[in-house]
Coordinates of C-alpha atoms in Angstrom, one line a residue:
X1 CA 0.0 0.0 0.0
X2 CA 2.8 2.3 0.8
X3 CA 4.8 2.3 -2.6
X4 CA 1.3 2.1 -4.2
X5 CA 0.9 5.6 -2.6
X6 CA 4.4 6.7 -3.3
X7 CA 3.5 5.6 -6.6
X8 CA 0.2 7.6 -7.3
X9 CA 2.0 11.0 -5.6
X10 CA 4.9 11.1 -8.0
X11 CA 2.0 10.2 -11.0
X12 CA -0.1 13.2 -9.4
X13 CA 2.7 15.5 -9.6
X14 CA 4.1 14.7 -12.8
X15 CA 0.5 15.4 -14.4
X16 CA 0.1 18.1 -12.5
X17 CA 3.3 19.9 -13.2
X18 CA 3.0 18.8 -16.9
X19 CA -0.9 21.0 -16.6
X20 CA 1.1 23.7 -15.4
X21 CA 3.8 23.8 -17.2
X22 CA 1.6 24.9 -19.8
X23 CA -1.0 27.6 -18.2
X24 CA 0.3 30.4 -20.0
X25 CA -0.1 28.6 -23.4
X26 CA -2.9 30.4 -25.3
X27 CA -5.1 28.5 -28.2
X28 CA -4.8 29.8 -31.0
X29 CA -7.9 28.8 -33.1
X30 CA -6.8 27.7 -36.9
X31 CA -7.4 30.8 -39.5
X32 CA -9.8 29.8 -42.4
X33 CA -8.9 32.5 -45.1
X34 CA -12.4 32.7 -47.0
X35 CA -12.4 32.4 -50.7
X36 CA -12.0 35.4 -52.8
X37 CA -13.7 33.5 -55.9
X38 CA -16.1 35.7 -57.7
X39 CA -18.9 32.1 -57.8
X40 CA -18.1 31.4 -53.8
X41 CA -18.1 35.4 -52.5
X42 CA -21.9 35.0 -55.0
X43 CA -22.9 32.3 -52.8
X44 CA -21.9 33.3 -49.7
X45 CA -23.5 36.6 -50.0
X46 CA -26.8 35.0 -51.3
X47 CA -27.4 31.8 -49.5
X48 CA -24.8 31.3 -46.6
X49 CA -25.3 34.7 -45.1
X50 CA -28.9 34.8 -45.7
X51 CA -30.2 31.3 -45.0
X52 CA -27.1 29.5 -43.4
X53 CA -27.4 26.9 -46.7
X54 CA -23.8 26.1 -48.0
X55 CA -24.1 25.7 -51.3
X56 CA -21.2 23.2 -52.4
X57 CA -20.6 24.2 -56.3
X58 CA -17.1 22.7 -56.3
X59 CA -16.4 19.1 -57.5
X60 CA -16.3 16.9 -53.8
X61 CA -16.3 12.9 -54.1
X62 CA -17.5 13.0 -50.8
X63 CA -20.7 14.6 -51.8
X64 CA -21.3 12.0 -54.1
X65 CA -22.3 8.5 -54.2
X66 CA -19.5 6.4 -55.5
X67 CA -21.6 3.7 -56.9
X68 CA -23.2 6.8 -59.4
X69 CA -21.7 8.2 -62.2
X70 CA -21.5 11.7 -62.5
X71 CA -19.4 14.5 -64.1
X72 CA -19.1 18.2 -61.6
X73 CA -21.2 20.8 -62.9
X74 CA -19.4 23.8 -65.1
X75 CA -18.5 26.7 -63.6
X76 CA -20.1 29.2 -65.6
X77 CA -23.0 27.9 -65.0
X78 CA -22.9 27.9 -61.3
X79 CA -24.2 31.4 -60.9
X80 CA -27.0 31.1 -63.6
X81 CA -28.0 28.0 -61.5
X82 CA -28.0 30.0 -58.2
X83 CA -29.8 32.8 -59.9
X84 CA -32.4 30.1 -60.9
X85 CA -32.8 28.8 -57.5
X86 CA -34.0 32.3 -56.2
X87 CA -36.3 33.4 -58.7
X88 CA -38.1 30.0 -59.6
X89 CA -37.8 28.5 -56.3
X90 CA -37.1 31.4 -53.2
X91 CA -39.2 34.4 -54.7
X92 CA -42.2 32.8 -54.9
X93 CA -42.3 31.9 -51.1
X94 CA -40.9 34.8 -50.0
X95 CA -43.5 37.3 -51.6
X96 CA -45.1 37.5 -48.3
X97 CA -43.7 37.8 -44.4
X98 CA -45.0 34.0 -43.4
X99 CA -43.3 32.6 -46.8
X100 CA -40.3 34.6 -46.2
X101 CA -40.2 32.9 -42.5
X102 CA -41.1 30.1 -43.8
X103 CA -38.0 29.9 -46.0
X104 CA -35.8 31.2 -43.5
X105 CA -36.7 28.2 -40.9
X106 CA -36.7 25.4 -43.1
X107 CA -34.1 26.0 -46.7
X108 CA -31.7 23.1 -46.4
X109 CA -28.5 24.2 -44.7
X110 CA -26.7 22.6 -47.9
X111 CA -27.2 22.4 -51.8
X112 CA -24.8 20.2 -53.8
X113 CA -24.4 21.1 -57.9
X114 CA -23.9 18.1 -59.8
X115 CA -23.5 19.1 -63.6
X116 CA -25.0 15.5 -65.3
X117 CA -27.2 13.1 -64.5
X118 CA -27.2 10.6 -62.1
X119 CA -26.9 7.5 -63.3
X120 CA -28.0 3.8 -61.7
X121 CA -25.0 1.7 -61.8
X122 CA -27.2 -0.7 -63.9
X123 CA -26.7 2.8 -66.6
X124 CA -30.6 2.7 -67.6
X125 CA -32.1 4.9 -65.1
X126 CA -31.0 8.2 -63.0
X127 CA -31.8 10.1 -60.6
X128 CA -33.2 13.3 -60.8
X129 CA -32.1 14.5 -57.7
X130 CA -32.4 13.7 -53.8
X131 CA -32.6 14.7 -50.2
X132 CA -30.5 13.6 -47.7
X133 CA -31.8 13.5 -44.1
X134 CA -33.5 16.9 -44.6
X135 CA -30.2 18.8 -44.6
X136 CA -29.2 18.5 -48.2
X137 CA -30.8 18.7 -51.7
X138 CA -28.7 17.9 -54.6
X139 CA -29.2 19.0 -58.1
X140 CA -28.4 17.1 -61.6
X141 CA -28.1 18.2 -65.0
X142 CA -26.8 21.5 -64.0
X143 CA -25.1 21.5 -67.4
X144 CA -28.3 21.3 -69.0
X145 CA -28.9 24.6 -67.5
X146 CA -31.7 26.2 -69.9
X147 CA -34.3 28.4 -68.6
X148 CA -36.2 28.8 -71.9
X149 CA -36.5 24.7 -71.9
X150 CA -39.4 24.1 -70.5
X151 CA -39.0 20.5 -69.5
X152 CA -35.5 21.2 -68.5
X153 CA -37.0 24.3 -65.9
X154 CA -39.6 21.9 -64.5
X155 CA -37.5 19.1 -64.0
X156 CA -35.0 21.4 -61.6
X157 CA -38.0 22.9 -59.9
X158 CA -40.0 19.9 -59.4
X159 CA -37.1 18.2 -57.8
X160 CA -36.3 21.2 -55.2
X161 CA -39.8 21.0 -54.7
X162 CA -40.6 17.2 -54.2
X163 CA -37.2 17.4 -52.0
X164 CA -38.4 20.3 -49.9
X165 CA -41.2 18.7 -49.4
X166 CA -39.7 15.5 -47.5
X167 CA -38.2 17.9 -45.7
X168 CA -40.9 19.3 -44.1
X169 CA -43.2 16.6 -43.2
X170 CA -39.4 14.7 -41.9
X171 CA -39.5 18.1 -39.3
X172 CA -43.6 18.7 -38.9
X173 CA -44.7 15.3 -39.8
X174 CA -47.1 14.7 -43.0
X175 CA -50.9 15.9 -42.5
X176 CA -53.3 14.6 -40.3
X177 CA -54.8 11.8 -41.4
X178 CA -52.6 11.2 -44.9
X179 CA -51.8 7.7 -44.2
X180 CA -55.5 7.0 -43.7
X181 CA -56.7 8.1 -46.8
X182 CA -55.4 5.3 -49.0
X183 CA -53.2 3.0 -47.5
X184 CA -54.2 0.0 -49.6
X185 CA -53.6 1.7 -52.9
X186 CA -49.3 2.1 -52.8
X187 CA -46.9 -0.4 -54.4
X188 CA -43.7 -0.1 -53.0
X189 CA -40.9 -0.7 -55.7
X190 CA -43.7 -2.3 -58.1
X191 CA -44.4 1.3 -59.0
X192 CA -42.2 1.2 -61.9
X193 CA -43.9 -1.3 -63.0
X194 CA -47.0 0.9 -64.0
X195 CA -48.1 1.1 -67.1
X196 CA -49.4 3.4 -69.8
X197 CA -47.7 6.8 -69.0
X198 CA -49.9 10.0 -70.5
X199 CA -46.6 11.8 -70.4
X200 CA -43.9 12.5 -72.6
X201 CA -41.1 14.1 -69.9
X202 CA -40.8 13.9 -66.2
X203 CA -42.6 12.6 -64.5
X204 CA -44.0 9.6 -65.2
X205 CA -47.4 9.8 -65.0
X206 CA -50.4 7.1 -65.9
X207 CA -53.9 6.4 -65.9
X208 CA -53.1 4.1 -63.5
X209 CA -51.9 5.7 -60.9
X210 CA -54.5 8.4 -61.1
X211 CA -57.0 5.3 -60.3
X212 CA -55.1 4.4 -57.4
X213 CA -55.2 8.2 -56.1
X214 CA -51.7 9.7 -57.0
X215 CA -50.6 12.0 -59.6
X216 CA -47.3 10.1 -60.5
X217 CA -46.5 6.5 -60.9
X218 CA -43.4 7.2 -58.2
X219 CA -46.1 8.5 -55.9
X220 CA -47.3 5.2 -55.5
X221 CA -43.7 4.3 -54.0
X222 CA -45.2 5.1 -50.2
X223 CA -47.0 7.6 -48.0
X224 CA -44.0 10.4 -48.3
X225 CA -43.4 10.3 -52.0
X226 CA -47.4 10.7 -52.4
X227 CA -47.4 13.4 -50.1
X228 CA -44.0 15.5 -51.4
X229 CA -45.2 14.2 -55.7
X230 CA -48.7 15.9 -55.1
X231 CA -47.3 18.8 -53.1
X232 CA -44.4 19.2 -56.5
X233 CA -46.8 19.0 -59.1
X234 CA -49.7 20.9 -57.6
X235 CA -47.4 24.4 -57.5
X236 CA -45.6 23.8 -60.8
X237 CA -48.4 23.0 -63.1
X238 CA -50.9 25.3 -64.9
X239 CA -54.2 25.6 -62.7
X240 CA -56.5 24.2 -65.8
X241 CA -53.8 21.2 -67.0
X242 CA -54.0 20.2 -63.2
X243 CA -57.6 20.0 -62.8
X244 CA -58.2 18.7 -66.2
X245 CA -56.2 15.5 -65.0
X246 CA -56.2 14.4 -61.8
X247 CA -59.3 16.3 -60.6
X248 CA -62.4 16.1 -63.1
X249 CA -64.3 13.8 -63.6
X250 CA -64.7 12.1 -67.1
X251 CA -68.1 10.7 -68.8
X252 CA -69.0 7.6 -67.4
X253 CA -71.5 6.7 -70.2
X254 CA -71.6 7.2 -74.0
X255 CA -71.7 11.0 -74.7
X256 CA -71.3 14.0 -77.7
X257 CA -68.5 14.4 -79.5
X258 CA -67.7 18.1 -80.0
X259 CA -65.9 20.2 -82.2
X260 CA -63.4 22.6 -81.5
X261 CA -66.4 24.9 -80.7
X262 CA -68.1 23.0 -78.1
X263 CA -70.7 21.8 -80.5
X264 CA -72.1 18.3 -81.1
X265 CA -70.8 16.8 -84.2
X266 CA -73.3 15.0 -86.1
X267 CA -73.4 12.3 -88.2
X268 CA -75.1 11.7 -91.6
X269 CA -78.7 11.3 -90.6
X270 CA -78.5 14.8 -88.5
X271 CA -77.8 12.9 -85.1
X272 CA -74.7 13.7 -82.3
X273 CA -72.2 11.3 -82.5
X274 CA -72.0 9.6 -79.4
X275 CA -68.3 7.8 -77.9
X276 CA -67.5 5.2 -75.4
X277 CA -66.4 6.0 -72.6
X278 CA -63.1 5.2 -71.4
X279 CA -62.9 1.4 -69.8
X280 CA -61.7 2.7 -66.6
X281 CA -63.6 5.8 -66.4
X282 CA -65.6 4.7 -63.3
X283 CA -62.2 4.5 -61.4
X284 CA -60.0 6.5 -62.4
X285 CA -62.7 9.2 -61.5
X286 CA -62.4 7.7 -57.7
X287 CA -59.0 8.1 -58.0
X288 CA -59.5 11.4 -58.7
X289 CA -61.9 11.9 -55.6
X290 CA -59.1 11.1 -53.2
X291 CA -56.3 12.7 -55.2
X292 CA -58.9 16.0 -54.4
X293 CA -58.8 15.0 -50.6
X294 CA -55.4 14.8 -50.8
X295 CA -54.9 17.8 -51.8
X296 CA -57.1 19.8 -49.6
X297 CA -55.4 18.2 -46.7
X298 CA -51.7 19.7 -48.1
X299 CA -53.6 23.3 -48.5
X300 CA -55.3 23.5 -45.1
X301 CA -52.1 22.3 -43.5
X302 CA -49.7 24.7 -45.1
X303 CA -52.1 27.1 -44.3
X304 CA -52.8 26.2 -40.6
X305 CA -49.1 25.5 -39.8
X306 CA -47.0 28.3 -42.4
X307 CA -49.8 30.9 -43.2
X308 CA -49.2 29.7 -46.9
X309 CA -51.4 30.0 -49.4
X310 CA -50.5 26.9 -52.3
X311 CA -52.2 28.8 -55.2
X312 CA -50.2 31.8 -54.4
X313 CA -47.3 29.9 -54.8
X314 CA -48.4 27.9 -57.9
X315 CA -49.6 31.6 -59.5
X316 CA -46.3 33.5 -59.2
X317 CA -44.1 29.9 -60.2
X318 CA -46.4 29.9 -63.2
X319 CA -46.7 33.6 -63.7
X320 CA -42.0 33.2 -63.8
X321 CA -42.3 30.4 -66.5
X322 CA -44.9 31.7 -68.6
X323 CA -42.7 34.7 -68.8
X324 CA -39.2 33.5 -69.2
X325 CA -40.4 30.3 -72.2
X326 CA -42.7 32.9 -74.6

C-alpha cells in the first residue's frame, strides 16, 4: 500500500506539473482564409449569409455516391444556377412575411451542384435529384442549365420541390390523417412497373396511378413520395392542365363528341355522335376523388401550420415560366 501511494504521488505530480507547465499557453484557433472567388463570394452573400445553406458548387467525391456516375457541374454555370434557385424557387415563397419565415426556418443548410445526370449503376435509369436526411438537396443536370427549356425548368424545380417537401413533413410530420386516406392503394418498388404513361417528360405519369389516387406512378412508391409528388406538381403546373387531370371527372357513359367549338358533331342522318367511354372511367374518376382530398389536406395544412397560401405559390411559379419560355 505504501509504494502504491508513493507511486500515485509522483503520477499526481508529474500530471500536474506537466498541466502547469503549460498555463500560459494560449489557443490559438486555426485561421480559415475565406475564398476570394467571384462564384463562392456570389454564394456566400446569397445563400450562406442569408439562409445558413452552403451551397457546395465545387467538384467533392464525398458529396457523391461512389456507386453513381456523374461528371461536376461547369462553372459558368454555377451562378445562372443560383440565380435560378432564387427566382423560380425562393421568390415565390418569400412574396409574403410567413413565406419569407417560412424559407428562413426550413431552406436546407446545404445544396450540392452536380453538372450530369445521375446514373444507376445498372446505366438505364438516373436520378433526378435527392434529399439527404432533410439537410441536403442535390441538383443534376446542372449542365443542361436552360431556362427557356421548358422540360429542362420543371424538371430542376420539381425536384427542389418534391425534396423540400420530404423535408418538411421529416421536421412537422405529413398531415393529419394522410396515411388513412389510402393505404391500400401504394406499391412499393412495383411502382415502376405501372403502365401506360400519359406523359412524354418527367414525371411519369399514368392512368393508373391516377386510379389508385396519385398524380405520378413514383407516388405510389409510399405515404411520403405521395405526399412530397402531389405537393411538387400541384405548385408547378398550370391551374387548368391540373384540374383537367387528376381532378375532373370524365363521362361515365356514351356522350357527344364536339368540335373545336363545343358543338355536337353530327353524323349523316343529322344525329350527335356519341363515344364510349373510357374502360376505366368509373375509377379512375375515384382516383380522382381522393387525389382532391389529398390535396385539400396539403392546402389546409400549409395554411394552418406556415400561413401559406399553395395557389399563391403555384400563381407567381407559373406567372415566372410563362414569362421566361414565350
Amino acid at each position: 500500500m505504501k509504494k502504491f501511494t508513493i507511486l500515485f504521488s509522483i503520477l499526481f505530480l508529474g500530471l500536474f506539473s506537466a498541466c502547469d507547465s503549460e498555463d500560459d499557453a494560449v489557443y490559438v484557433p486555426e485561421v480559415i482564409e475565406e475564398s476570394n472567388d467571384p462564384i463562392s463570394i456570389y454564394f456566400r452573400d446569397n445563400f450562406l449569409d442569408v439562409y445558413g445553406t452552403a451551397v457546395r458548387w465545387k467538384w467533392d467525391d464525398n458529396l457523391v455516391d461512389d456507386t453513381k456516375r456523374v461528371t461536376p457541374a461547369l462553372r459558368d454555370l454555377c451562378i445562372p444556377m443560383g440565380d435560378f434557385i432564387k427566382d423560380f424557387w425562393l421568390a415565390p415563397f418569400n412574396m409574403t412575411e410567413a413565406g419569407n419565415e417560412f424559407m428562413n426556418e426550413h431552406f436546407p443548410p446545404e445544396i450540392v451542384f452536380v453538372g450530369s445526370p445521375m446514373w444507376e449503376p445498372d446505366g438505364m435509369s438516373k436520378i433526378l435529384g435527392y434529399a439527404d436526411a432533410g439537410a441536403r438537396i442535390t441538383f443534376t443536370e446542372v449542365n443542361d442549365f436552360d431556362l427557356t427549356n421548358t422540360t429542362w425548368l420543371l424538371q430542376q424545380l420539381r425536384t427542389a420541390e418534391h425534396e423540400y417537401g420530404h423535408i418538411i413533413h421529416q421536421r412537422h410530420n405529413l398531415p393529419d390523417g394522410w396515411k388513412e386516406v389510402s393505404p391500400e392503394n401504394y406499391k412499393s418498388n412495383n411502382w415502376l412497373n405501372l403502365a401506360g404513361d400519359v406523359q412524354a417528360s418527367n414525371p411519369r405519369i399514368s392512368r393508373e396511378a391516377i386510379t389508385l389516387g396519385m398524380v405520378s406512378n413514383y407516388g405510389t412508391l409510399d405515404v411520403q413520395e405521395d405526399f412530397c409528388e402531389l405537393l411538387s406538381l400541384y405548385i408547378t403546373s398550370d391551374k387548368a392542365a391540373f384540374e383537367e387531370r387528376y381532378l375532373t371527372h370524365e363521362p361515365e357513359a356514351k356522350y357527344a363528341q364536339l368540335d373545336a367549338d363545343g358543338n355536337p358533331v353530327l353524323d349523316k342522318d343529322g344525329d350527335p355522335i356519341l363515344l364510349d367511354p373510357a374502360a376505366d372511367a368509373t375509377e379512375i374518376n375515384a382516383g380522382r376523388d381522393i387525389i382532391a382530398v389529398k390535396l385539400k389536406m396539403i392546402k389546409d395544412y400549409y395554411m394552418e401550420k406556415f400561413e401559406i397560401d399553395l395557389d399563391q405559390i403555384r400563381d407567381e411559379i407559373m406567372r415566372k415560366i410563362a414569362e421566361i419560355t414565350k
